Short mmCIF file of C-alpha atoms in Angstrom, two decimals:
data_model
loop_
_atom_site.label_atom_id
_atom_site.label_comp_id
_atom_site.label_asym_id
_atom_site.label_seq_id
_atom_site.Cartn_x
_atom_site.Cartn_y
_atom_site.Cartn_z
CA LYS A 980 -141.66 134.93 4.02
CA HIS A 981 -142.93 134.69 0.55
CA TYR A 982 -146.17 133.16 1.55
CA LEU A 983 -146.67 135.54 4.61
CA GLN A 984 -146.14 138.39 2.08
CA GLN A 985 -148.39 137.03 -0.30
CA LEU A 986 -150.98 136.50 2.23
CA ARG A 987 -150.80 140.12 3.34
CA ASN A 988 -150.97 141.22 -0.36
CA LEU A 989 -154.69 139.56 -0.56
CA THR A 990 -157.64 141.93 -1.07
CA PRO A 991 -161.46 141.36 -0.47
CA LYS A 992 -161.87 141.90 -4.09
CA GLU A 993 -159.29 138.97 -4.95
CA VAL A 994 -161.10 136.50 -2.50
CA LYS A 995 -164.25 137.21 -3.80
CA ALA A 996 -163.15 136.23 -7.38
CA VAL A 997 -161.69 133.03 -6.11
CA VAL A 998 -165.13 132.23 -4.39
CA ARG A 999 -167.24 133.39 -7.78
CA LYS A 1000 -164.76 131.19 -9.86
CA TYR A 1001 -165.01 127.73 -8.13
CA PHE A 1002 -167.92 127.72 -5.52
CA LYS A 1003 -170.79 126.96 -8.46
CA ASP A 1004 -173.80 124.76 -8.08
CA VAL A 1005 -172.89 123.16 -11.29
CA SER A 1006 -169.57 121.70 -9.54
CA CYS A 1007 -170.90 121.14 -6.03
CA THR A 1008 -170.98 117.65 -4.51
CA CYS A 1009 -173.08 117.22 -1.42
CA VAL A 1010 -172.96 113.95 0.80
CA SER A 1011 -174.95 113.49 4.28
CA LEU A 1012 -175.04 110.87 6.58
CA GLU A 1013 -178.13 110.50 8.55
CA PRO A 1014 -180.14 108.14 10.76
CA ARG A 1015 -181.85 105.31 8.77
CA SER A 1016 -185.42 106.72 9.43
CA CYS A 1017 -184.46 109.90 7.36
CA CYS A 1018 -183.02 108.18 4.50
CA PRO A 1019 -184.96 107.81 1.24
CA LYS A 1020 -186.49 104.59 0.42
CA ASP A 1021 -183.93 104.32 -2.79
CA SER A 1022 -180.71 105.46 -0.86
CA ILE A 1023 -178.01 103.24 0.16
CA VAL A 1024 -177.96 102.27 3.88
CA LEU A 1025 -174.56 101.50 5.42
CA ALA A 1026 -174.43 99.32 8.41
CA ASP A 1027 -175.02 101.02 11.63
CA LEU A 1028 -171.45 101.53 13.10
CA LYS A 1029 -172.38 102.95 16.18
CA VAL A 1030 -170.87 100.95 19.07
CA GLY A 1031 -173.21 99.08 21.35
CA SER A 1032 -173.43 100.04 25.27
CA VAL A 1033 -173.57 96.43 26.53
CA VAL A 1034 -170.25 95.75 28.47
CA THR A 1035 -169.13 92.56 29.99
CA GLU A 1036 -166.73 93.20 32.90
CA THR A 1037 -164.88 90.18 34.38
CA GLU A 1038 -161.68 89.13 35.86
CA VAL A 1039 -158.87 86.80 34.13
CA LYS A 1040 -156.43 85.44 36.48
CA GLY A 1041 -156.45 88.82 38.70
CA VAL A 1042 -156.97 91.16 35.91
CA ARG A 1043 -160.12 93.60 35.09
CA VAL A 1044 -161.53 93.08 31.79
CA LEU A 1045 -163.75 94.87 29.74
CA ILE A 1046 -165.46 93.57 26.64
CA GLN A 1047 -167.68 95.35 24.52
CA HIS A 1048 -169.22 94.13 21.12
CA CYS A 1049 -169.01 95.75 17.80
CA ASP A 1050 -170.69 93.08 15.34
CA HIS A 1051 -170.57 95.47 12.10
CA LEU A 1052 -167.07 95.77 12.26
CA PRO A 1053 -164.86 92.73 11.84
CA LYS A 1054 -161.95 93.82 14.14
CA THR A 1055 -160.68 94.20 17.42
CA HIS A 1056 -159.11 96.75 19.49
CA ILE A 1057 -157.66 96.17 22.90
CA GLN A 1058 -156.01 98.58 25.46
CA ALA A 1059 -153.99 97.95 28.41
CA ILE A 1060 -154.30 100.90 30.56
CA PHE A 1061 -152.15 101.39 33.85
CA SER A 1062 -152.22 103.81 36.57
CA ALA A 1063 -149.05 106.14 36.17
CA GLY A 1064 -148.42 109.49 35.40
CA ALA A 1065 -148.21 112.61 37.56
CA PHE A 1066 -148.71 110.89 41.02
CA PHE A 1067 -146.18 107.91 40.20
CA GLU A 1068 -143.55 109.68 38.52
CA PRO A 1069 -140.72 110.90 40.98
CA PRO A 1070 -140.72 114.90 40.80
CA GLN A 1071 -137.28 115.01 39.16
CA LYS A 1072 -138.13 112.23 36.78
CA ARG A 1073 -141.27 113.68 35.02
CA GLY A 1074 -141.59 112.50 31.48
CA LEU A 1075 -140.94 108.94 32.70
CA THR A 1076 -144.43 107.42 31.92
CA GLN A 1077 -144.45 108.69 28.22
CA LEU A 1078 -141.06 107.33 27.73
CA LEU A 1079 -141.95 103.80 29.06
CA ALA A 1080 -145.19 104.00 27.10
CA THR A 1081 -143.15 104.19 23.93
CA LEU A 1082 -140.51 101.66 24.73
CA LEU A 1083 -143.33 99.06 25.58
CA THR A 1084 -143.90 99.31 21.83
CA LYS A 1085 -140.51 98.67 20.80
CA ASP A 1086 -138.25 95.50 21.25
CA THR A 1087 -139.28 92.69 23.38
CA GLN A 1088 -137.18 89.63 24.19
CA GLN A 1089 -138.27 87.56 21.07
CA ARG A 1090 -138.74 90.53 18.48
CA LEU A 1091 -136.79 93.47 17.59
CA ALA A 1092 -138.56 96.75 17.20
CA SER A 1093 -138.40 96.71 13.23
CA GLU A 1094 -139.78 93.20 13.30
CA ILE A 1095 -142.71 94.15 15.41
CA ALA A 1096 -143.43 97.07 13.19
CA LEU A 1097 -143.17 94.88 9.97
CA GLN A 1098 -145.66 92.27 11.20
CA ILE A 1099 -148.13 94.68 12.51
CA GLU A 1100 -148.10 96.77 9.35
CA GLU A 1101 -148.15 93.62 7.18
CA VAL A 1102 -151.83 92.81 8.77
CA GLY A 1103 -152.71 96.45 8.39
CA GLY A 1104 -152.81 96.84 12.25
CA GLN A 1105 -151.93 99.61 14.82
CA LEU A 1106 -149.47 99.53 17.79
CA ASN A 1107 -149.37 102.66 19.78
CA GLY A 1108 -148.26 103.31 23.24
CA PHE A 1109 -149.91 106.76 24.94
CA SER A 1110 -149.90 108.19 28.31
CA GLY A 1111 -151.71 111.29 30.23
CA ASN A 1112 -151.67 113.01 33.45
CA ASP A 1113 -152.54 109.88 35.42
CA TYR A 1114 -152.42 106.93 32.96
CA LEU A 1115 -150.15 104.77 30.74
CA GLY A 1116 -151.31 102.75 27.90
CA LEU A 1117 -150.70 100.13 25.00
CA SER A 1118 -153.18 99.85 22.33
CA LEU A 1119 -153.52 97.32 19.32
CA GLU A 1120 -156.07 97.28 16.60
CA VAL A 1121 -156.25 94.61 13.80
CA LEU A 1122 -158.87 92.58 11.94
CA GLU A 1123 -160.74 90.08 13.48
CA ASP A 1124 -158.78 86.91 12.20
CA ASP A 1125 -155.64 88.52 13.21
CA THR A 1126 -156.61 88.90 17.14
CA PRO A 1127 -154.21 85.99 18.18
CA LEU A 1128 -151.41 87.87 16.65
CA ALA A 1129 -152.40 91.17 18.43
CA CYS A 1130 -152.79 89.28 21.80
CA ARG A 1131 -149.29 87.72 21.39
CA MET A 1132 -147.53 91.16 20.53
CA LEU A 1133 -149.39 92.78 23.60
CA GLU A 1134 -148.23 89.88 25.82
CA GLU A 1135 -144.52 90.12 24.86
CA ALA A 1136 -144.81 94.06 25.09
CA LEU A 1137 -146.32 93.96 28.73
CA THR A 1138 -144.36 90.85 30.08
CA GLN A 1139 -141.07 90.49 28.03
CA PRO A 1140 -140.18 94.00 27.09
CA ALA A 1141 -136.04 94.03 26.23
CA PHE A 1142 -135.35 97.82 27.19
CA LEU A 1143 -132.25 97.76 24.83
CA SER A 1144 -130.14 100.76 25.55
CA SER A 1145 -129.67 101.70 21.94
CA THR A 1146 -133.53 102.09 21.53
CA PHE A 1147 -133.49 103.62 25.02
CA ALA A 1148 -131.08 106.56 23.79
CA ILE A 1149 -133.01 106.95 20.44
CA GLU A 1150 -136.47 107.32 21.82
CA LYS A 1151 -135.24 109.52 24.95
CA ASP A 1152 -133.71 111.75 22.38
CA ALA A 1153 -136.91 111.71 20.18
CA GLN A 1154 -138.97 112.85 23.20
CA LEU A 1155 -136.56 115.61 23.96
CA ALA A 1156 -136.78 116.74 20.40
CA GLU A 1157 -140.67 116.79 20.75
CA LEU A 1158 -140.38 118.59 23.85
CA ARG A 1159 -138.03 121.31 22.10
CA GLU A 1160 -140.22 121.72 19.21
CA MET A 1161 -142.96 122.30 21.44
CA GLN A 1162 -141.46 125.36 22.59
CA ASP A 1163 -142.21 127.09 19.44
CA ASP A 1164 -145.97 126.73 20.51
CA ILE A 1165 -146.85 129.67 22.34
CA PHE A 1166 -150.14 128.11 23.45
CA TYR A 1167 -148.05 124.88 24.74
CA VAL A 1168 -145.51 127.17 26.57
CA GLY A 1169 -148.16 129.40 28.06
CA PHE A 1170 -150.22 126.48 29.31
CA GLN A 1171 -147.18 124.94 30.85
CA LYS A 1172 -146.27 127.80 32.86
CA LEU A 1173 -150.18 128.26 33.53
CA ARG A 1174 -150.09 124.61 35.14
CA GLN A 1175 -146.91 125.66 37.16
CA GLN A 1176 -148.51 129.07 38.40
CA PHE A 1177 -151.70 127.29 39.05
CA PHE A 1178 -150.84 124.08 40.59
CA GLN A 1179 -147.46 125.18 42.31
CA ASP A 1180 -146.09 121.97 44.09
CA HIS A 1181 -148.89 119.79 43.18
CA PRO A 1182 -147.75 116.96 40.84
CA TYR A 1183 -150.09 118.34 38.02
CA ASN A 1184 -147.60 121.38 37.40
CA THR A 1185 -145.84 119.55 34.53
CA GLY A 1186 -147.04 117.94 31.51
CA HIS A 1187 -146.77 114.35 30.38
CA LEU A 1188 -143.53 115.00 28.22
CA GLY A 1189 -141.88 116.34 31.29
CA THR A 1190 -138.99 118.93 31.16
CA GLU A 1191 -135.83 119.16 29.61
CA GLU A 1192 -134.14 118.75 32.93
CA SER A 1193 -136.17 116.02 34.18
CA LEU A 1194 -135.77 113.96 30.88
CA LEU A 1195 -132.16 114.26 30.66
CA SER A 1196 -131.77 112.76 34.23
CA ILE A 1197 -133.75 109.58 33.16
CA THR A 1198 -131.60 106.50 32.93
CA LEU A 1199 -132.45 102.77 31.54
CA ASP A 1200 -132.34 101.82 35.09
CA ASP A 1201 -135.14 104.48 35.93
CA VAL A 1202 -137.20 102.99 33.04
CA ARG A 1203 -136.88 99.25 34.44
CA ALA A 1204 -137.72 100.23 37.79
CA PHE A 1205 -140.70 102.18 36.84
CA TYR A 1206 -141.85 99.18 34.74
CA GLN A 1207 -141.51 96.74 37.43
CA LYS A 1208 -143.85 99.15 39.58
CA ILE A 1209 -146.50 100.05 37.01
CA ILE A 1210 -147.12 97.22 34.92
CA CYS A 1211 -148.95 94.80 37.30
CA LYS A 1212 -152.31 93.02 37.45
CA ALA A 1213 -153.55 95.17 40.54
CA ASN A 1214 -152.52 98.45 38.75
CA GLY A 1215 -154.16 98.13 35.46
CA ILE A 1216 -157.38 97.15 33.30
CA ILE A 1217 -157.60 95.58 29.62
CA SER A 1218 -160.68 96.99 27.69
CA VAL A 1219 -161.56 95.46 24.37
CA VAL A 1220 -163.80 96.20 21.64
CA THR A 1221 -164.52 93.19 19.18
CA SER A 1222 -166.59 91.33 16.87
CA LEU A 1223 -165.36 88.25 18.69
CA SER A 1224 -167.65 86.29 21.24
CA ASP A 1225 -166.73 86.74 24.94
CA ALA A 1226 -165.26 83.07 25.24
CA GLN A 1227 -163.04 83.67 22.26
CA ILE A 1228 -161.65 86.75 23.18
CA LEU A 1229 -161.15 85.52 26.90
CA LYS A 1230 -159.37 82.54 25.68
CA GLN A 1231 -156.97 85.05 23.84
CA LEU A 1232 -156.26 87.34 26.77
CA GLU A 1233 -155.71 84.44 29.23
CA PRO A 1234 -151.90 84.29 28.34
CA ILE A 1235 -151.49 87.76 29.07
CA CYS A 1236 -153.37 88.24 32.29
CA GLY A 1237 -151.56 85.06 33.39
CA ARG A 1238 -148.04 86.28 32.74
CA LEU A 1239 -148.51 89.88 34.33
CA SER A 1240 -146.48 90.62 37.36
CA ASP A 1241 -148.59 90.01 40.84
CA ALA A 1242 -146.85 92.52 42.35
CA GLN A 1243 -148.94 95.15 44.36
CA SER A 1244 -148.00 98.72 43.22
CA SER A 1245 -147.17 101.10 45.83
CA ILE A 1246 -145.11 103.57 43.90
CA GLY A 1247 -145.68 107.50 44.59
CA GLN A 1248 -148.67 109.25 46.03
CA GLN A 1249 -151.97 107.40 44.74
CA THR A 1250 -154.28 110.02 46.35
CA GLU A 1251 -155.11 113.63 44.92
CA ASN A 1252 -155.50 114.90 48.75
CA PHE A 1253 -152.85 117.60 47.38
CA SER A 1254 -153.23 121.14 48.76
CA PHE A 1255 -152.19 123.97 46.51
CA LYS A 1256 -152.67 127.76 46.31
CA PRO A 1257 -152.47 129.30 42.75
CA SER A 1258 -150.55 132.37 42.09
CA MET A 1259 -153.21 135.14 41.44
CA PHE A 1260 -151.14 137.02 38.53
CA LYS A 1261 -148.20 136.42 36.41
CA GLU A 1262 -146.62 137.98 33.20
CA GLU A 1263 -144.00 136.20 31.45
CA HIS A 1264 -142.10 137.63 28.40
CA LEU A 1265 -141.10 135.08 25.55
CA PHE A 1266 -139.12 135.95 21.96
CA LYS A 1267 -142.43 135.82 20.32
CA GLU A 1268 -144.53 138.58 18.57
CA GLN A 1269 -148.00 137.00 19.66
CA SER A 1270 -149.39 137.59 23.15
CA MET A 1271 -151.39 134.95 25.00
CA VAL A 1272 -154.13 135.37 27.56
CA PHE A 1273 -154.99 132.81 30.03
CA GLN A 1274 -157.66 132.85 32.89
CA ALA A 1275 -158.27 129.82 35.31
CA TYR A 1276 -160.42 128.64 38.03
CA PRO A 1277 -160.36 125.52 40.18
CA MET A 1278 -162.54 122.44 38.87
CA ALA A 1279 -164.04 119.36 39.85
CA GLY A 1280 -162.39 116.09 38.84
CA ALA A 1281 -163.64 113.07 36.93
CA GLU A 1282 -165.04 111.39 39.84
CA SER A 1283 -167.25 114.32 40.91
CA GLN A 1284 -170.88 114.62 39.52
CA ASP A 1285 -169.57 118.25 39.04
CA PHE A 1286 -167.48 116.90 35.96
CA TYR A 1287 -170.24 117.47 33.92
CA LEU A 1288 -170.40 121.24 34.99
CA GLY A 1289 -167.07 121.54 33.72
CA GLU A 1290 -168.32 119.78 30.37
CA ILE A 1291 -170.97 122.53 29.95
CA LEU A 1292 -168.72 125.22 30.71
CA GLU A 1293 -166.33 124.22 28.42
CA GLU A 1294 -168.60 124.10 25.56
CA LEU A 1295 -170.16 127.21 26.63
CA PHE A 1296 -166.92 129.02 25.97
CA ASN A 1297 -165.88 127.08 23.06
CA GLY A 1298 -168.77 126.49 20.92
CA LEU A 1299 -169.37 127.58 17.51
CA SER A 1300 -172.29 129.79 18.68
CA SER A 1301 -170.54 130.85 21.92
CA SER A 1302 -171.42 134.58 22.73
CA PHE A 1303 -167.87 134.65 24.43
CA VAL A 1304 -166.04 133.62 21.25
CA GLU A 1305 -168.50 135.78 19.16
CA GLU A 1306 -167.88 138.94 21.17
CA VAL A 1307 -164.09 138.84 21.36
CA ARG A 1308 -162.99 137.28 17.98
CA GLU A 1309 -165.79 137.85 15.59
CA LYS A 1310 -167.28 141.17 16.60
CA ARG A 1311 -164.19 143.10 18.26
CA GLY A 1312 -161.34 141.23 16.43
CA LEU A 1313 -159.54 141.19 19.76
CA ALA A 1314 -158.01 137.53 19.26
CA TYR A 1315 -156.88 135.44 16.59
CA THR A 1316 -157.67 132.21 18.69
CA VAL A 1317 -160.14 132.01 21.82
CA GLY A 1318 -161.81 129.31 23.70
CA ALA A 1319 -161.62 127.10 26.81
CA THR A 1320 -159.83 124.00 27.98
CA ARG A 1321 -159.49 121.85 31.11
CA LEU A 1322 -156.96 119.62 32.88
CA THR A 1323 -158.94 117.12 34.61
CA GLY A 1324 -157.61 114.60 37.49
CA LYS A 1325 -159.58 112.17 39.57
CA GLN A 1326 -160.70 114.31 42.36
CA GLN A 1327 -159.59 117.92 41.11
CA GLY A 1328 -158.46 120.10 38.07
CA MET A 1329 -158.42 123.25 36.30
CA PHE A 1330 -160.97 125.21 33.62
CA CYS A 1331 -159.38 127.99 32.01
CA LEU A 1332 -159.95 130.23 29.15
CA PHE A 1333 -157.55 131.54 26.57
CA ALA A 1334 -157.02 133.85 23.82
CA GLY A 1335 -154.07 134.64 21.28
CA THR A 1336 -153.76 138.45 20.81
CA GLN A 1337 -151.58 141.46 20.52
CA SER A 1338 -149.68 142.95 23.58
CA SER A 1339 -151.83 146.01 23.47
CA GLN A 1340 -154.96 143.93 23.68
CA VAL A 1341 -154.23 141.46 26.57
CA LYS A 1342 -156.16 143.63 29.40
CA ILE A 1343 -158.82 144.21 27.11
CA VAL A 1344 -159.24 140.29 26.42
CA GLU A 1345 -158.80 139.67 30.18
CA ALA A 1346 -161.41 142.07 31.00
CA GLU A 1347 -163.85 140.37 28.43
CA MET A 1348 -162.88 136.90 30.03
CA ARG A 1349 -163.95 138.18 33.41
CA LYS A 1350 -167.48 139.46 31.71
CA GLY A 1351 -168.03 136.14 30.48
CA ILE A 1352 -167.51 134.44 33.63
CA GLN A 1353 -169.80 137.16 35.23
CA ARG A 1354 -172.63 136.33 32.91
CA ILE A 1355 -172.68 133.09 34.81
CA LEU A 1356 -172.58 134.46 38.29
CA ASP A 1357 -175.24 136.99 37.27
CA LYS A 1358 -177.36 134.07 35.96
CA THR A 1359 -177.91 135.93 32.70
CA VAL A 1360 -176.89 132.82 30.29
CA THR A 1361 -180.14 132.25 28.49
CA LEU A 1362 -181.81 128.74 28.37
CA GLN A 1363 -181.25 128.74 24.66
CA GLU A 1364 -177.41 129.06 24.89
CA PHE A 1365 -177.66 126.24 27.54
CA GLU A 1366 -179.51 123.90 25.79
CA ILE A 1367 -177.23 124.30 22.74
CA CYS A 1368 -174.46 123.33 24.90
CA ARG A 1369 -176.11 120.22 26.35
CA ARG A 1370 -177.11 119.11 22.61
CA CYS A 1371 -173.65 119.56 21.45
CA LEU A 1372 -172.28 117.62 24.32
CA LYS A 1373 -174.56 114.72 23.69
CA VAL A 1374 -173.84 114.69 19.79
CA ASN A 1375 -170.16 115.04 20.07
CA HIS A 1376 -169.94 112.25 22.71
CA GLN A 1377 -171.73 110.01 20.42
CA LEU A 1378 -169.36 110.98 17.65
CA ARG A 1379 -166.28 110.17 19.45
CA LEU A 1380 -167.51 106.69 20.32
CA GLN A 1381 -168.08 106.06 16.67
CA THR A 1382 -164.22 104.70 16.57
CA ILE A 1383 -164.03 101.62 18.75
CA GLY A 1384 -160.34 103.03 19.94
CA ARG A 1385 -162.11 105.82 21.79
CA LYS A 1386 -164.81 103.64 23.03
CA ALA A 1387 -162.24 101.02 24.42
CA PHE A 1388 -160.15 104.02 26.09
CA TYR A 1389 -163.37 105.97 27.55
CA MET A 1390 -164.70 102.78 29.09
CA GLY A 1391 -161.06 101.50 30.23
CA TYR A 1392 -160.00 104.88 31.70
CA ASN A 1393 -163.21 105.44 33.58
CA ARG A 1394 -163.31 102.19 35.24
CA LEU A 1395 -159.32 102.62 35.92
CA LEU A 1396 -160.19 105.60 38.05
CA GLY A 1397 -162.84 103.56 39.87
CA LEU A 1398 -165.84 105.13 38.30
CA SER A 1399 -168.98 102.81 38.27
CA LEU A 1400 -169.83 100.97 34.99
CA GLN A 1401 -173.16 102.78 35.06
CA ARG A 1402 -171.54 106.17 35.13
CA CYS A 1403 -169.31 105.69 32.27
CA LEU A 1404 -172.52 104.53 30.20
CA ASP A 1405 -175.05 107.30 31.33
CA TYR A 1406 -173.06 110.53 30.01
CA GLU A 1407 -176.11 111.85 28.16
CA LYS A 1408 -178.41 111.10 31.31
CA PHE A 1409 -175.97 113.18 33.76
CA ILE A 1410 -175.76 116.04 31.28
CA ASP A 1411 -179.58 116.20 31.14
CA GLU A 1412 -179.94 115.98 34.78
CA LEU A 1413 -177.95 119.37 35.03
CA THR A 1414 -180.45 122.00 34.78
CA LEU A 1415 -179.84 125.85 34.13
CA ALA A 1416 -180.49 126.63 37.64
CA SER A 1417 -178.30 123.88 39.18
CA PHE A 1418 -175.66 124.97 36.68
CA PHE A 1419 -175.81 128.63 38.08
CA GLU A 1420 -175.92 127.33 41.64
CA ARG A 1421 -173.07 124.97 41.25
CA CYS A 1422 -170.70 127.56 39.43
CA LYS A 1423 -170.53 129.39 42.41
CA THR A 1424 -167.99 127.03 44.00
CA TYR A 1425 -165.76 127.23 41.53
CA LEU A 1426 -165.87 130.73 39.75
CA GLN A 1427 -165.17 132.99 42.32
CA PRO A 1428 -163.04 136.15 41.67
CA GLN A 1429 -160.75 135.35 44.44
CA GLN A 1430 -159.91 132.14 42.94
CA VAL A 1431 -159.08 133.21 39.51
CA CYS A 1432 -155.44 132.81 38.18
CA ASN A 1433 -154.48 134.99 35.53
CA LEU A 1434 -151.34 134.61 33.11
CA PHE A 1435 -150.15 136.99 30.37
CA ILE A 1436 -147.49 135.88 27.80
CA THR A 1437 -146.16 139.13 26.07
CA PRO A 1438 -143.23 139.65 23.94
CA TYR A 1439 -140.00 141.01 25.19
CA GLU A 1440 -139.96 144.87 24.83
CA GLU A 1441 -137.23 146.01 22.37
#
């Protein structure tokens, strides 16, 4: 309360005084990272950290393996990614994928969770479990010399998990606590309600954490059964970025691949041919002071060429130079937060605009969202705006791939979806092939008024 009161009391004059006091040329330090060709001759040039695009794809004892080289970093990053999530979890057990991903980083039949944590920390490594709408994964990152340790740990985690009842209880409670904590985030609550409204009975109607009801119903036997059906050779892929040679890393991966289950995963519905009809409009009330406006449209999934259409759309409504953001937030002050996001599956997904505002402004903000969409349908978005979006997407893509973990996930996840290796490597090419004219034409399929789904989150009236 004290902090908020101090913030309310601030005046423009006081802010200007602080700027004058601290923002001085004499105390300013500037640093820039530029391509080698742009650097002055006397500057210090660091090794090129860009991860190369050459990828080896092979099969080891029935497991698909991707290997990418990064000679400038003496590190190894391994990700084992498996199809899981919305289409694999029983409807009443949502959140099971995330819980399993966490438990796989804990106790094994050889080591307790505390021993594993100590060993990975002693070598400065990282071990994480992660999940999403349609995947589950484990990642390990260590220095090159510690690759054998990382591979042994991954082998134990995937093939010899202990699933101790005490650890299960702790991690289930932790996930419940995280879910309850997220209820304080109006965007999270609103987006989950939007998913339910948009996807109806479709599996994407619930986030990867599940619901409180579904989490409470999960038992240790559910986790064990889910593990048996998910963690198998036919259902996964191993993606590695390393400074080691192919022969060296393949030798280390052989025990993991050899000991993974040969079972054929047959759990759940593994296709997205799942019809649903969004509810056009809803207004939900929360015990919050803020309001949120969501406006959603159907969007193509990852395997469609129109996936890149969604990339452009999201950047168009999200970028720093976005006319939508400029109009709603900067010029008119209608919202304190505004932008766009997507939920993307293999075949289908959702594109949505969002804004945090006051309850008196929700209809005005929603009208501005419609105007933003109508600019596309009327073909009034300028070529300059479009080119800025394309340029930002390509730059941001390269920036994301500067981390070897992101590179490993990007390649592994896309191949898990069944996308071609070339498709994974040619992101910039596909962005460049989308012209402004084709962008306008293909947007007509998705941004029709009869397909819009609006959700208002407003406070309860006193």
